[in-house]
Coordinates of C-alpha atoms and ligand atoms in Angstrom, one line a residue:
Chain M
X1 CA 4.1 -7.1 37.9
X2 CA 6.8 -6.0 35.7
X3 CA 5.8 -4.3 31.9
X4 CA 6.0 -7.0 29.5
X5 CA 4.6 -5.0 26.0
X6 CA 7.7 -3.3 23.5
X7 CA 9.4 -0.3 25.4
X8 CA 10.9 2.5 22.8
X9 CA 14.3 3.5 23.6
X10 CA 14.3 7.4 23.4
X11 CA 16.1 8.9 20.7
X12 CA 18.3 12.1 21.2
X13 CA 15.9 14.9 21.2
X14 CA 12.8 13.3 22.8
X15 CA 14.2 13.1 26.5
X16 CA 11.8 15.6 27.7
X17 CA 9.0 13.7 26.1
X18 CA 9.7 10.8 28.4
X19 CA 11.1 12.6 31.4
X20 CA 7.6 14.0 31.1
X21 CA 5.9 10.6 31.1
X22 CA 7.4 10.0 34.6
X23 CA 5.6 12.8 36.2
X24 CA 2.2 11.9 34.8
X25 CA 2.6 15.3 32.4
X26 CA 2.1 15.0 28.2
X27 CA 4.4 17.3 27.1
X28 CA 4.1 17.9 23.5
X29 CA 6.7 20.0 21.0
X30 CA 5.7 23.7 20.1
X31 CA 7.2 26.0 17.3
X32 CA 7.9 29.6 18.9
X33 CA 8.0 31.1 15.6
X34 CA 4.1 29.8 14.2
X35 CA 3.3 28.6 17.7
X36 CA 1.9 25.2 16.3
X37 CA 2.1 21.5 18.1
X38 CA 3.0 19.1 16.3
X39 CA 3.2 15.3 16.9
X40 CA 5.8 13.1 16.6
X41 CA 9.1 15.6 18.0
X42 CA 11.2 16.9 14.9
X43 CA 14.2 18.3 15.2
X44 CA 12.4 21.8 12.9
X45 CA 9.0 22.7 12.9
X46 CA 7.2 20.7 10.2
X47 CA 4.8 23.6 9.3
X48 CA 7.2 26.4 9.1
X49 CA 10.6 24.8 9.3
X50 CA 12.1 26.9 11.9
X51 CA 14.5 25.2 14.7
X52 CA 12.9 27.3 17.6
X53 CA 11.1 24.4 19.6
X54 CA 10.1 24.5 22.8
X55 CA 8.2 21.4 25.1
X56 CA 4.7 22.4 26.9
X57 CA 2.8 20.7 29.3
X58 CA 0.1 19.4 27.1
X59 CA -3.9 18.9 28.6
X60 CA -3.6 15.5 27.6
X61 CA -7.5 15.4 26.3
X62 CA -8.3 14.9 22.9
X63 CA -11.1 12.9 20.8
X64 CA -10.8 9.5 18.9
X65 CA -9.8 10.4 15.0
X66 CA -10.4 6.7 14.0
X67 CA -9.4 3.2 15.4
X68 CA -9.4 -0.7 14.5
X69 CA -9.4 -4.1 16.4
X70 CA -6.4 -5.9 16.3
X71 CA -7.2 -9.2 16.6
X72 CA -3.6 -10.7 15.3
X73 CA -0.8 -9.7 17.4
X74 CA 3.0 -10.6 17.5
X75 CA 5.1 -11.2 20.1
X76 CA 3.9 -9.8 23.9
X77 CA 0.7 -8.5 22.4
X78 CA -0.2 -11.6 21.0
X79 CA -1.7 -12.2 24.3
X80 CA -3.6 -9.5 24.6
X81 CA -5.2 -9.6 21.3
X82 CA -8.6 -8.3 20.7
X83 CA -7.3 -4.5 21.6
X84 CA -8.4 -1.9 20.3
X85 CA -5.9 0.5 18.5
X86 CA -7.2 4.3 17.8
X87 CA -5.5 7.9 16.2
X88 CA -6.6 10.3 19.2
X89 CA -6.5 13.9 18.0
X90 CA -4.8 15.9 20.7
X91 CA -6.7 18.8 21.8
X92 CA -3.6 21.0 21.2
X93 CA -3.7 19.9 18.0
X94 CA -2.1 16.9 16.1
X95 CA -2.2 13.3 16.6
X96 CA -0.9 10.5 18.5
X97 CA -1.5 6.1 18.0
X98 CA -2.3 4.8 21.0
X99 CA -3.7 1.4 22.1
X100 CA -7.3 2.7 24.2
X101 CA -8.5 1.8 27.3
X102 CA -12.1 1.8 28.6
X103 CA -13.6 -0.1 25.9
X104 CA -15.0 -3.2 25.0
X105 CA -12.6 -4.9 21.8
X106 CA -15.8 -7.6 21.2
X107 CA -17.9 -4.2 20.8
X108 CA -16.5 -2.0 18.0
X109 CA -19.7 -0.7 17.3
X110 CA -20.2 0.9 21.0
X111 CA -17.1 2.9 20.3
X112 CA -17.6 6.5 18.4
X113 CA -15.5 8.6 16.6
X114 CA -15.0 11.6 18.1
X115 CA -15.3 10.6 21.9
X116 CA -13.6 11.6 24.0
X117 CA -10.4 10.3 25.8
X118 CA -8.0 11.3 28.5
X119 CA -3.9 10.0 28.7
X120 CA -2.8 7.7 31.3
X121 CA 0.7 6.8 31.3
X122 CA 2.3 2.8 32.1
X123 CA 6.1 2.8 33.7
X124 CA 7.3 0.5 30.8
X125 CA 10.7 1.2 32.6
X126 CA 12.3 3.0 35.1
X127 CA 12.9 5.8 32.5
X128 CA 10.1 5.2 30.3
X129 CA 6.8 5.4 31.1
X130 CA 4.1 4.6 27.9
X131 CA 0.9 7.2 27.2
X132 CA -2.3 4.8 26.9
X133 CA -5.6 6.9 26.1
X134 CA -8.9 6.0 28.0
X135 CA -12.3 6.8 27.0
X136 CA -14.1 9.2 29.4
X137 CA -17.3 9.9 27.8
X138 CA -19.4 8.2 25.4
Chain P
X1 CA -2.0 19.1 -24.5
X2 CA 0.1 16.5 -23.7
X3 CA 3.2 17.1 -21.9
X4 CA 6.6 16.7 -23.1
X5 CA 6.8 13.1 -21.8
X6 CA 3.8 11.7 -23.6
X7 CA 4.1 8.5 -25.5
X8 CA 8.1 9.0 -25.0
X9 CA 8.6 4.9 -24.4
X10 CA 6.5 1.6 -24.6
X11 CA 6.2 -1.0 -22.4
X12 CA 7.0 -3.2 -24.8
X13 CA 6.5 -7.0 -22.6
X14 CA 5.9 -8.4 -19.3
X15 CA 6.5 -11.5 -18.0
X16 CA 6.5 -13.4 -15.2
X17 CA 8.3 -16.1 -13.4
X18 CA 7.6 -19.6 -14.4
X19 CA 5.5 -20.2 -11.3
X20 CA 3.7 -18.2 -8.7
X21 CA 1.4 -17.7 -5.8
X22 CA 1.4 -20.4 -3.0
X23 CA 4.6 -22.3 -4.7
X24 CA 5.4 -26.0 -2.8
X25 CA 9.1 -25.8 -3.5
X26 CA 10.2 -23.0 -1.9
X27 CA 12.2 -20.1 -4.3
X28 CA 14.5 -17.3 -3.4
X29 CA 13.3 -13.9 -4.7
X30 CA 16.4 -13.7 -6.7
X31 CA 15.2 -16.9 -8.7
X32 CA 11.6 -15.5 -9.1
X33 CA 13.7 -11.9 -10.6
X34 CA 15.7 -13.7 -13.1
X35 CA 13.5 -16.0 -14.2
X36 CA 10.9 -13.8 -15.0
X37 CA 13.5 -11.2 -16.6
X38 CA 14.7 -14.3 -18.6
X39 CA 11.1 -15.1 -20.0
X40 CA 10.5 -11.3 -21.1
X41 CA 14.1 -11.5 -23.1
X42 CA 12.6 -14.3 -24.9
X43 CA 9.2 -12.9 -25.4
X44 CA 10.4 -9.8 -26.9
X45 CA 13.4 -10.8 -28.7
X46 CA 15.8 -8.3 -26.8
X47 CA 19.1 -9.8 -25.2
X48 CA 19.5 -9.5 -21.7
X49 CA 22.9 -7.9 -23.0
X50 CA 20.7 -5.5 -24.8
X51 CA 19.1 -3.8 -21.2
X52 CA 21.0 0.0 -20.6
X53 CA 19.4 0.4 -17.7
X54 CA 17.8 -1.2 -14.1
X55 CA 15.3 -0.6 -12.2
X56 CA 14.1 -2.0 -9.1
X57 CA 13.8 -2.2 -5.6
X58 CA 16.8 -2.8 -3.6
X59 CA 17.4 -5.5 -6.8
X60 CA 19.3 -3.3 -9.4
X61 CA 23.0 -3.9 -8.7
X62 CA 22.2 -7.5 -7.4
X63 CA 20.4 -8.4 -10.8
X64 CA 23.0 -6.2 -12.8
X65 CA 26.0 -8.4 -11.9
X66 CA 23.7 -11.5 -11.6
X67 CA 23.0 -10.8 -15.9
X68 CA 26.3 -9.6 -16.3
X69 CA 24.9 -6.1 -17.1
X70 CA 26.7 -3.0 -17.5
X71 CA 24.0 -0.3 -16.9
X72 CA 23.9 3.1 -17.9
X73 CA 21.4 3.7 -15.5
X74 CA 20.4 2.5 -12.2
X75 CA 17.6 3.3 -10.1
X76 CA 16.7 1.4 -6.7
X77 CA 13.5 3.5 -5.6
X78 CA 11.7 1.4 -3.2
X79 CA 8.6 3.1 -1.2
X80 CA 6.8 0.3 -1.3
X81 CA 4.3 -1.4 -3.5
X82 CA 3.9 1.3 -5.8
X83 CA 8.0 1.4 -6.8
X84 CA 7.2 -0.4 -10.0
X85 CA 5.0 2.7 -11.2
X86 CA 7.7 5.3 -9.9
X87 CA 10.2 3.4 -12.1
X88 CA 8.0 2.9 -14.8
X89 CA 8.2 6.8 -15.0
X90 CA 11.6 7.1 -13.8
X91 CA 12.6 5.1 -17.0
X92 CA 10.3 7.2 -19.0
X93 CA 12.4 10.3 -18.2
X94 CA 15.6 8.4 -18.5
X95 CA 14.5 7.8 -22.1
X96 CA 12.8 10.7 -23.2
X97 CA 16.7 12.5 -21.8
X98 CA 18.4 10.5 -24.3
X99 CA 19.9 8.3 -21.5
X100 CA 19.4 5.1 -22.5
X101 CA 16.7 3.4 -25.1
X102 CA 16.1 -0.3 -23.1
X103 CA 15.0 -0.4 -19.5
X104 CA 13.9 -3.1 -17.3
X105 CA 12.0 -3.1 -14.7
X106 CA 11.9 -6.0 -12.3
X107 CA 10.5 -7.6 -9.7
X108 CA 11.1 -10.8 -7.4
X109 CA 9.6 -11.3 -3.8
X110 CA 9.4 -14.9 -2.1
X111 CA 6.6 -13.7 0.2
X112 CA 5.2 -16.8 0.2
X113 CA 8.2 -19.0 0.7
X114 CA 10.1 -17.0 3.1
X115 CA 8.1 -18.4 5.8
X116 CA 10.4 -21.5 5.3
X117 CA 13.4 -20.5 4.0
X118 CA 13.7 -16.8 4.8
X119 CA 15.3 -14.3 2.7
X120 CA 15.2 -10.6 1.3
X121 CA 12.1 -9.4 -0.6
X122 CA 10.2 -8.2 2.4
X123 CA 11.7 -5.9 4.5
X124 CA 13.3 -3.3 1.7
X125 CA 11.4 -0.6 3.0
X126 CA 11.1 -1.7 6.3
X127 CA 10.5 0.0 9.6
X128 CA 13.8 1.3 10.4
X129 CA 15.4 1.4 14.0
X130 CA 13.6 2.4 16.9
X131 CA 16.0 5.1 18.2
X132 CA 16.7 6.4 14.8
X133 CA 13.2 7.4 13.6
X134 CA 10.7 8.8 16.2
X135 CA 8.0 8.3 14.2
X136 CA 8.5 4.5 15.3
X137 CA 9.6 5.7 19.1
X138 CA 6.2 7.2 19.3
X139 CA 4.6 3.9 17.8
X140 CA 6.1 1.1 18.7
X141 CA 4.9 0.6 21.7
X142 CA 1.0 -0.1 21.2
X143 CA 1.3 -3.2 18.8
X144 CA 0.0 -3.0 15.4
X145 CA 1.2 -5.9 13.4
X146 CA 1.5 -5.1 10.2
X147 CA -1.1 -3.7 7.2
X148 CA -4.0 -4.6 8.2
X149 CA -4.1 -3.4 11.2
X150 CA -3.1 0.2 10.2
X151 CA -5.2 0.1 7.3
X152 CA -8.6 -0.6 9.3
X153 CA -7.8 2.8 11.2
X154 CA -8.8 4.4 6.9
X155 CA -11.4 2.0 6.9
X156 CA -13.1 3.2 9.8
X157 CA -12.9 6.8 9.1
X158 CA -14.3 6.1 5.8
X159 CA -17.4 4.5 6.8
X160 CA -17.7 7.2 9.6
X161 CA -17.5 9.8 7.1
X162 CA -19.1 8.7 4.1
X163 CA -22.0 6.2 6.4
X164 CA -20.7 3.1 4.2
X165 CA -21.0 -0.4 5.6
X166 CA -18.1 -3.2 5.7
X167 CA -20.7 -4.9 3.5
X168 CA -20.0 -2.4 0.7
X169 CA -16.8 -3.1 0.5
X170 CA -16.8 -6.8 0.7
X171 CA -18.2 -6.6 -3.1
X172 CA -15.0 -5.8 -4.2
X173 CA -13.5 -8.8 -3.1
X174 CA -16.4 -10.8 -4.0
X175 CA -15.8 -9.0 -8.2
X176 CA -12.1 -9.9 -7.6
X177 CA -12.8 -12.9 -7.0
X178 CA -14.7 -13.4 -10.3
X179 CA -12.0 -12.2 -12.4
X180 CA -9.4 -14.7 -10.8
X181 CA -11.8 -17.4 -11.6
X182 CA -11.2 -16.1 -15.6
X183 CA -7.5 -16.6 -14.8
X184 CA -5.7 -19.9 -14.6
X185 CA -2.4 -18.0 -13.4
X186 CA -4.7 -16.7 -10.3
X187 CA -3.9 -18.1 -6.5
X188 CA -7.5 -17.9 -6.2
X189 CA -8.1 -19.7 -9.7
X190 CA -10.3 -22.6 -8.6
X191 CA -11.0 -24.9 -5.3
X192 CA -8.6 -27.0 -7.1
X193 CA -5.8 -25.1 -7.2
X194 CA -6.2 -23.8 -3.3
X195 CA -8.3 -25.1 -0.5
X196 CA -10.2 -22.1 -0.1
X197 CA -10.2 -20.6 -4.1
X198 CA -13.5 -20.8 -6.6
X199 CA -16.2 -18.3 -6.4
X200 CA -16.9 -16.5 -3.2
X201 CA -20.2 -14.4 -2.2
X202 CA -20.3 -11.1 -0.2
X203 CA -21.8 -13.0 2.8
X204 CA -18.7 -15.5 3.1
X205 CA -16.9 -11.9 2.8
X206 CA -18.1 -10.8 6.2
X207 CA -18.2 -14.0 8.2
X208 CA -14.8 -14.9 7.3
X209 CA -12.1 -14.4 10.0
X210 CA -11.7 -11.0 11.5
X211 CA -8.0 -9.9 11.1
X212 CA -8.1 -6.2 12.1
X213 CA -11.7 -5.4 12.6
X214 CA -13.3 -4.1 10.4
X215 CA -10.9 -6.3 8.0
X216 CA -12.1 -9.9 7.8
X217 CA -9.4 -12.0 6.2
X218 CA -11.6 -12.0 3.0
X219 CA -11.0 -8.2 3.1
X220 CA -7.4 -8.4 2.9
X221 CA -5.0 -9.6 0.6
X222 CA -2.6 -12.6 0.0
X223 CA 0.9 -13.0 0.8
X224 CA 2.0 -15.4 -2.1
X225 CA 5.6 -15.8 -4.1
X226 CA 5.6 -13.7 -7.4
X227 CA 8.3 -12.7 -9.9
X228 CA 7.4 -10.1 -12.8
X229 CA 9.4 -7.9 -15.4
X230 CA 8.5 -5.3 -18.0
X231 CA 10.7 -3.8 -20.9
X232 CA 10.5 -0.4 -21.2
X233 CA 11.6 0.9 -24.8
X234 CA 11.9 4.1 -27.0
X235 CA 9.6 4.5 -29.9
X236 CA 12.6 3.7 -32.2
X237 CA 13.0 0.2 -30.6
X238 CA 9.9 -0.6 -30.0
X239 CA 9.4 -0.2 -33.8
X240 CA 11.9 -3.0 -34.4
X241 CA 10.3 -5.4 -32.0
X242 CA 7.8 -8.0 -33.0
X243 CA 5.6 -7.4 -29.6
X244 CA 2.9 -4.5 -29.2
X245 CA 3.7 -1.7 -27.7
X246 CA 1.7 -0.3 -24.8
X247 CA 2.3 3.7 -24.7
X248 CA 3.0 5.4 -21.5
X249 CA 1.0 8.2 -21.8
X250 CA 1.1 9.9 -18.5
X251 CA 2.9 9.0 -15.5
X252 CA 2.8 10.7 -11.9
X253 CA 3.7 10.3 -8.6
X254 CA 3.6 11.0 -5.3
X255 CA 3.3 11.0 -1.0
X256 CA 1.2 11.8 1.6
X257 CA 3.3 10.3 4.5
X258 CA 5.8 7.6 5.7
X259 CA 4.4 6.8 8.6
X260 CA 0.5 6.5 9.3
X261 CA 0.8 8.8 12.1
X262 CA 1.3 11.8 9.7
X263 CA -1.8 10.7 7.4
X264 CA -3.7 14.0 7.3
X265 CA -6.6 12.6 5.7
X266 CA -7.6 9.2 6.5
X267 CA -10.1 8.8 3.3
X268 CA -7.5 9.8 1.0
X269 CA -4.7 9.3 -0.5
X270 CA -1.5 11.0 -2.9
X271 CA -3.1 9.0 -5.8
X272 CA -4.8 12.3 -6.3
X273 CA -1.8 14.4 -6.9
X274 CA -0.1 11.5 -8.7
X275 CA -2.8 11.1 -11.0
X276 CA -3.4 14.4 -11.8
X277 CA 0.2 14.4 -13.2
X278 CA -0.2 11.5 -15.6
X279 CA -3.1 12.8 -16.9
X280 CA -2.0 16.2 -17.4
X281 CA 1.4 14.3 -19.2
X282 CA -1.4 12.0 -21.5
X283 CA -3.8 15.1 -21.8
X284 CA -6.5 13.3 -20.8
X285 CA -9.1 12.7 -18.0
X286 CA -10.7 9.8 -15.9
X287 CA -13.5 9.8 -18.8
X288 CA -11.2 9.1 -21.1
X289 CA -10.0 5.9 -19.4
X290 CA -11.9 2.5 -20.1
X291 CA -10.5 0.5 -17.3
X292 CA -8.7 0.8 -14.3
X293 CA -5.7 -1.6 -12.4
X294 CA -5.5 -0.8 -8.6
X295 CA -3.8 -1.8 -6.1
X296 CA -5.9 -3.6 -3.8
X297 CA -3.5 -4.6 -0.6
X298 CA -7.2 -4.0 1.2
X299 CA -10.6 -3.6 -0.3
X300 CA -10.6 -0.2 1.6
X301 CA -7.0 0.5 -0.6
X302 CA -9.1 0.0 -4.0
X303 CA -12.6 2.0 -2.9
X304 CA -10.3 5.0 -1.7
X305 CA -7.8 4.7 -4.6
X306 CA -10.9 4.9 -7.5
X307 CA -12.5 7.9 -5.4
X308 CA -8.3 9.6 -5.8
X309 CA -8.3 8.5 -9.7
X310 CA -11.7 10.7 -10.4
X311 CA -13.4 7.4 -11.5
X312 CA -16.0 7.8 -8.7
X313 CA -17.5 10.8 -6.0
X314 CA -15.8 10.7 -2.7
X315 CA -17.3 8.2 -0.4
X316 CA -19.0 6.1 -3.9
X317 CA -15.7 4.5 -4.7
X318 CA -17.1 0.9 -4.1
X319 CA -20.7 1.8 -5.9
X320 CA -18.3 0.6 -9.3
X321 CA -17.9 -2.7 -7.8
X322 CA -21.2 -3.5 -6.0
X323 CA -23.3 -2.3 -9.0
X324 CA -21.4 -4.6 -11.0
X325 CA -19.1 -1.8 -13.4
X326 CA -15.4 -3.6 -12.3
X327 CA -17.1 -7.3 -13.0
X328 CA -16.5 -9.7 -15.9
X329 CA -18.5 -8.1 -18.5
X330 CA -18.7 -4.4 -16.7
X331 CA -19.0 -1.6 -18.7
X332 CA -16.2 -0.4 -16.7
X333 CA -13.6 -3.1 -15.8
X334 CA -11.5 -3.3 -12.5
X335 CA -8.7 -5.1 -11.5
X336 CA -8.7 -7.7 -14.3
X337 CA -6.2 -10.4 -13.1
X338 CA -8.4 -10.9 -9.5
X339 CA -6.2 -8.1 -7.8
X340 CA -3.9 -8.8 -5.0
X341 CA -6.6 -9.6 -3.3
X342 CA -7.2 -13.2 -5.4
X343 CA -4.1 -12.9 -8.3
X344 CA -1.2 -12.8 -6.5
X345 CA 0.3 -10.4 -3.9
X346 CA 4.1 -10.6 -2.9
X347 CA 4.0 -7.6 -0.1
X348 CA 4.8 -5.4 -3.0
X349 CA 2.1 -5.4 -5.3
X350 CA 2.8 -3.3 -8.5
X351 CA 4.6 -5.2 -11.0
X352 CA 1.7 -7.3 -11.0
X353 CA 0.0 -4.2 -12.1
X354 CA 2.0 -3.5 -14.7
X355 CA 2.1 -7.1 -16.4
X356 CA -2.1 -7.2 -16.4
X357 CA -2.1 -3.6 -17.4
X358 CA 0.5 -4.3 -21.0
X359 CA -1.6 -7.6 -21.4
X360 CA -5.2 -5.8 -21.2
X361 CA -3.5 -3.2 -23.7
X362 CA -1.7 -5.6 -26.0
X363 CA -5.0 -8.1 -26.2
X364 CA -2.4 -11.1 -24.6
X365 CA -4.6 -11.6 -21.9
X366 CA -5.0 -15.1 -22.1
X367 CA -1.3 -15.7 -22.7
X368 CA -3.1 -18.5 -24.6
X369 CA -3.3 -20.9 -21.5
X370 CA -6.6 -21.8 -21.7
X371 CA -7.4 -21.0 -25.1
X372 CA -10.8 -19.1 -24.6
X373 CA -11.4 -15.6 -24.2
X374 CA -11.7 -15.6 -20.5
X375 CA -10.8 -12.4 -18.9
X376 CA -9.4 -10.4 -22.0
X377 CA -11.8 -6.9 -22.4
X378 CA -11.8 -4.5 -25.2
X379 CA -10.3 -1.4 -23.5
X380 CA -7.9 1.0 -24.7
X381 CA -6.8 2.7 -22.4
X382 CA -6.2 2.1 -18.8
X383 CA -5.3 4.4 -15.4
X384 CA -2.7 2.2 -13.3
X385 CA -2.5 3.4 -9.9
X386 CA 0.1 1.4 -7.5
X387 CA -0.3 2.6 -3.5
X388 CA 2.6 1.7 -1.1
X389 CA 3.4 1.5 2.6
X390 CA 0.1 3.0 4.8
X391 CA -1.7 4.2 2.6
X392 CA 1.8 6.5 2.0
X393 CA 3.1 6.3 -1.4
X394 CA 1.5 6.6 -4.9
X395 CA 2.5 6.3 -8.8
X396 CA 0.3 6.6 -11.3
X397 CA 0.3 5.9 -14.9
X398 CA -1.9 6.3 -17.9
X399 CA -1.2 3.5 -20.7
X400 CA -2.8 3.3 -23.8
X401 CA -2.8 0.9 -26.8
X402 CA -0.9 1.0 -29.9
X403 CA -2.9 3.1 -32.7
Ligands
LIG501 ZN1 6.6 26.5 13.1

């Protein structure tokens, strides 16, 4: 069955991000100078500015900052509404939205801050393939 | 000590269009702008020919050419809700340079009626294009609709950090409420003017329909049609002028983020930083205030935003509501109009702020429509704190009434 949920075109200097999707690999954007990840790509490094970035292969663990239940959606996700939205703090550091997987939308108060949760990528497209986040442990 | 700024202009009057909230005849923001700009000419006696400079949203040249102004100064900030603040300062500077003497600052959104007839007024600081920003690439995708479902991500984090319940926050919709029953101009005013307005209680709070849980709908706030302007003045005009002058004592502003993804903090906001500008300007403190206008796009917005103004500890924010303080007869009075939450609430919610704010102030409460005292309180001075986009953008301002 063919993805029916909204597919981001990639911009100019997050090819790698995606090309990274397609092998099942989170790569996230490093600074060389202060050595930080940060989350979404810039073009400099928002902590010290510098333009030395480099793309490594990220764990693709991290832990749930916070999340909501959307229960009005537009458009494809309409359908889909409950779902459950969440920040997931990368273990690398930094954050990234994601829509979770591996928990009950009708059960908010089963799901924990701080749990954590491991990225599963969704070919959107043939060139894009979309990070979800599951929950792996309580 | 007050900073240079301090009491450099007055508000001198704010008006509002000749209707709003839920209107039946649908209006074009434009109309609600100039109808509302046309109302404070005539309250305050100054000619529209009279106004040096403009500010709004993405309004001023529109409005400018519209009124046959020639401005000496344009401004078109527009960050969100709390714009009106920003340019209530901006124009403070303009003045206090010498620029110009008269500003306006206006407002027109058909939130309400753009459902049928479309139109600008929401959108002007829209989401940009997908390939353009990769804040949005990296978003997009895992459908959040709109406010309330990013601002239920804060709410969250708040109650896990602080061990608050939804219940505690469903008090300050429940005071809100109670104000806008005070205030014939309120959406919310009575079961006769809407379906589902009169008095409310915390319980019909949390059993109303979940939008983004933890948000019931009762936690959120309206989308309704609303046109406002203030006059900004120097002290030499607003001597001439037969209205009171409100005194802009301290202004401030600032940003934590555009986009939610960058929100460091979940339980806070810039309203720190921007309020500890205005006070510094007004040399004063949260003590010194005697009532506070916030913006309340969510009840989590206002409970985070009183915690940022120094009115309450971290984590307490809501305490001023649920033990009664913010209510009709408070010692400390919140969000006198019923708040965007049962006033009125465009998308943009500041000017709103602004008009309740020089009426508290000025002791025009009332606007004499129902005669009685209704929601008019004695304070003095008041801490006006606007918030925009996610939780993003904040301008604050300290006002205080005439001596
Ligand atoms: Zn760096």
């Amino acid at each position: 069955m063919s993805y029916e949920l909204p597919v981001p075109t990639p911009g100019t200097h997050t090819r790698p991000f995606w090309e990274g999707t397609r092998a099942g690999k989170l790569m996230l954007p490093r600074c060389q100078d202060c050595n930080r990840v940060h989350w979404y790509p810039r073009f400099i490094c928002p902590h010290c500015h510098s333009a030395n970035l480099e793309w490594i292969e990220g764990s693709g663990e991290g832990t749930i900052h916070t999340f909501a239940v959307q229960h009005v959606a537009y458009g494809p996700w309409a359908k889909h509404a409950p779902f459950v939205t969440a920040y997931v703090d990368l273990k690398e550091g930094d954050r990234m939205l994601t829509v979770l997987r591996g928990v009950d939308p009708a059960k908010p108060e089963d799901i924990r801050v701080g749990a954590k949760v491991r990225v599963e990528f969704e070919a959107g497209s043939d060139d894009v393939h979309i990070p979800f986040w599951r929950v792996v442990e309580g | 000590m007050p900073g240079a700024l301090f009491k450099a202009a007055a508000i001198v009057g704010a008006a509002e269009a000749n209707e709003i909230g839920f209107l039946k005849t649908p209006v074009t923001s434009l109309q609600l702008h100039i109808e509302a700009i046309k109302n404070l000419s005539e309250q305050t006696g100054v000619p529209i020919s009279r106004i040096e400079g403009v500010f709004s949203t993405g309004w001023s040249s529109e409005l400018c050419e519209h009124l046959g102004i020639r401005p000496k100064y344009i401004d078109t900030t527009s960050v969100g809700g709390c714009s009106f603040e920003m340019h209530v300062h901006h124009a403070l500077a303009a003045i206090h340079a010498g620029i110009i003497d008269v500003a306006l600052v206006s407002h027109g959104e058909n939130g309400h009626s753009s459902r049928s007839i479309g139109g600008r007024g929401m959108g002007n600081y829209g989401r940009g294009g997908g390939v353009a920003s990769p804040a949005v690439e990296m978003t997009m995708a895992y459908g959040i609709a709109g406010a309330p479902g990013a601002y239920a991500h804060a709410m969250v984090r708040h109650m896990h950090r602080f061990g608050t319940k939804r219940e505690d926050y469903a008090h300050i919709a429940k005071v809100s409420r109670d104000w806008a029953t005070l205030n014939p101009r309120a959406a919310m005013y009575s079961k006769k003017k809407h379906p589902f307005g009169g008095p409310i209680t915390v319980a019909q709070v949390e059993e109303s329909r979940l939008i983004a849980w933890p948000l019931t709908i009762l936690h959120c706030c309206m989308v309704t049609d609303h046109g406002g302007a203030v006059l900004i003045a120097s002290p030499k005009v607003a001597a001439s002028l037969n209205t009171k002058p409100v005194w802009i004592a301290g202004a401030g502003e600032s940003m934590g983020h555009s986009n939610m993804l960058e929100m460091d903090d979940f339980t806070a906001t810039s309203a720190r930083a921007s309020a500890e500008a205005a006070y510094t300007m007004a040399g004063m403190g949260p003590s010194d205030m005697e009532m506070a206008l916030v913006y309340d796009s969510f009840t989590i917005t206002a409970a985070i935003t009183v915690e940022m103004l120094g009115l309450a500890r971290r984590g307490e924010g809501h305490l001023l509501w649920k033990d009664g303080h913010a209510a009709p007869g408070g010692k400390f009075p919140i969000n006198t109009n019923g708040g965007g939450l049962s006033f009125n609430h465009s998308g943009m919610y500041g000017m709103p702020l602004l008009i309740e704010a020089y009426r508290q102030l000025s002791g025009t409460a009332e606007d004499g429509i129902n005669g009685d005292k209704g929601k008019q309180t004695s304070a003095r001075t008041c801490v006006v704190n606007g918030t925009g986009g996610s939780l993003s953008t904040t301008g604050t301002l300290v006002l205080v009434a005439d001596d």
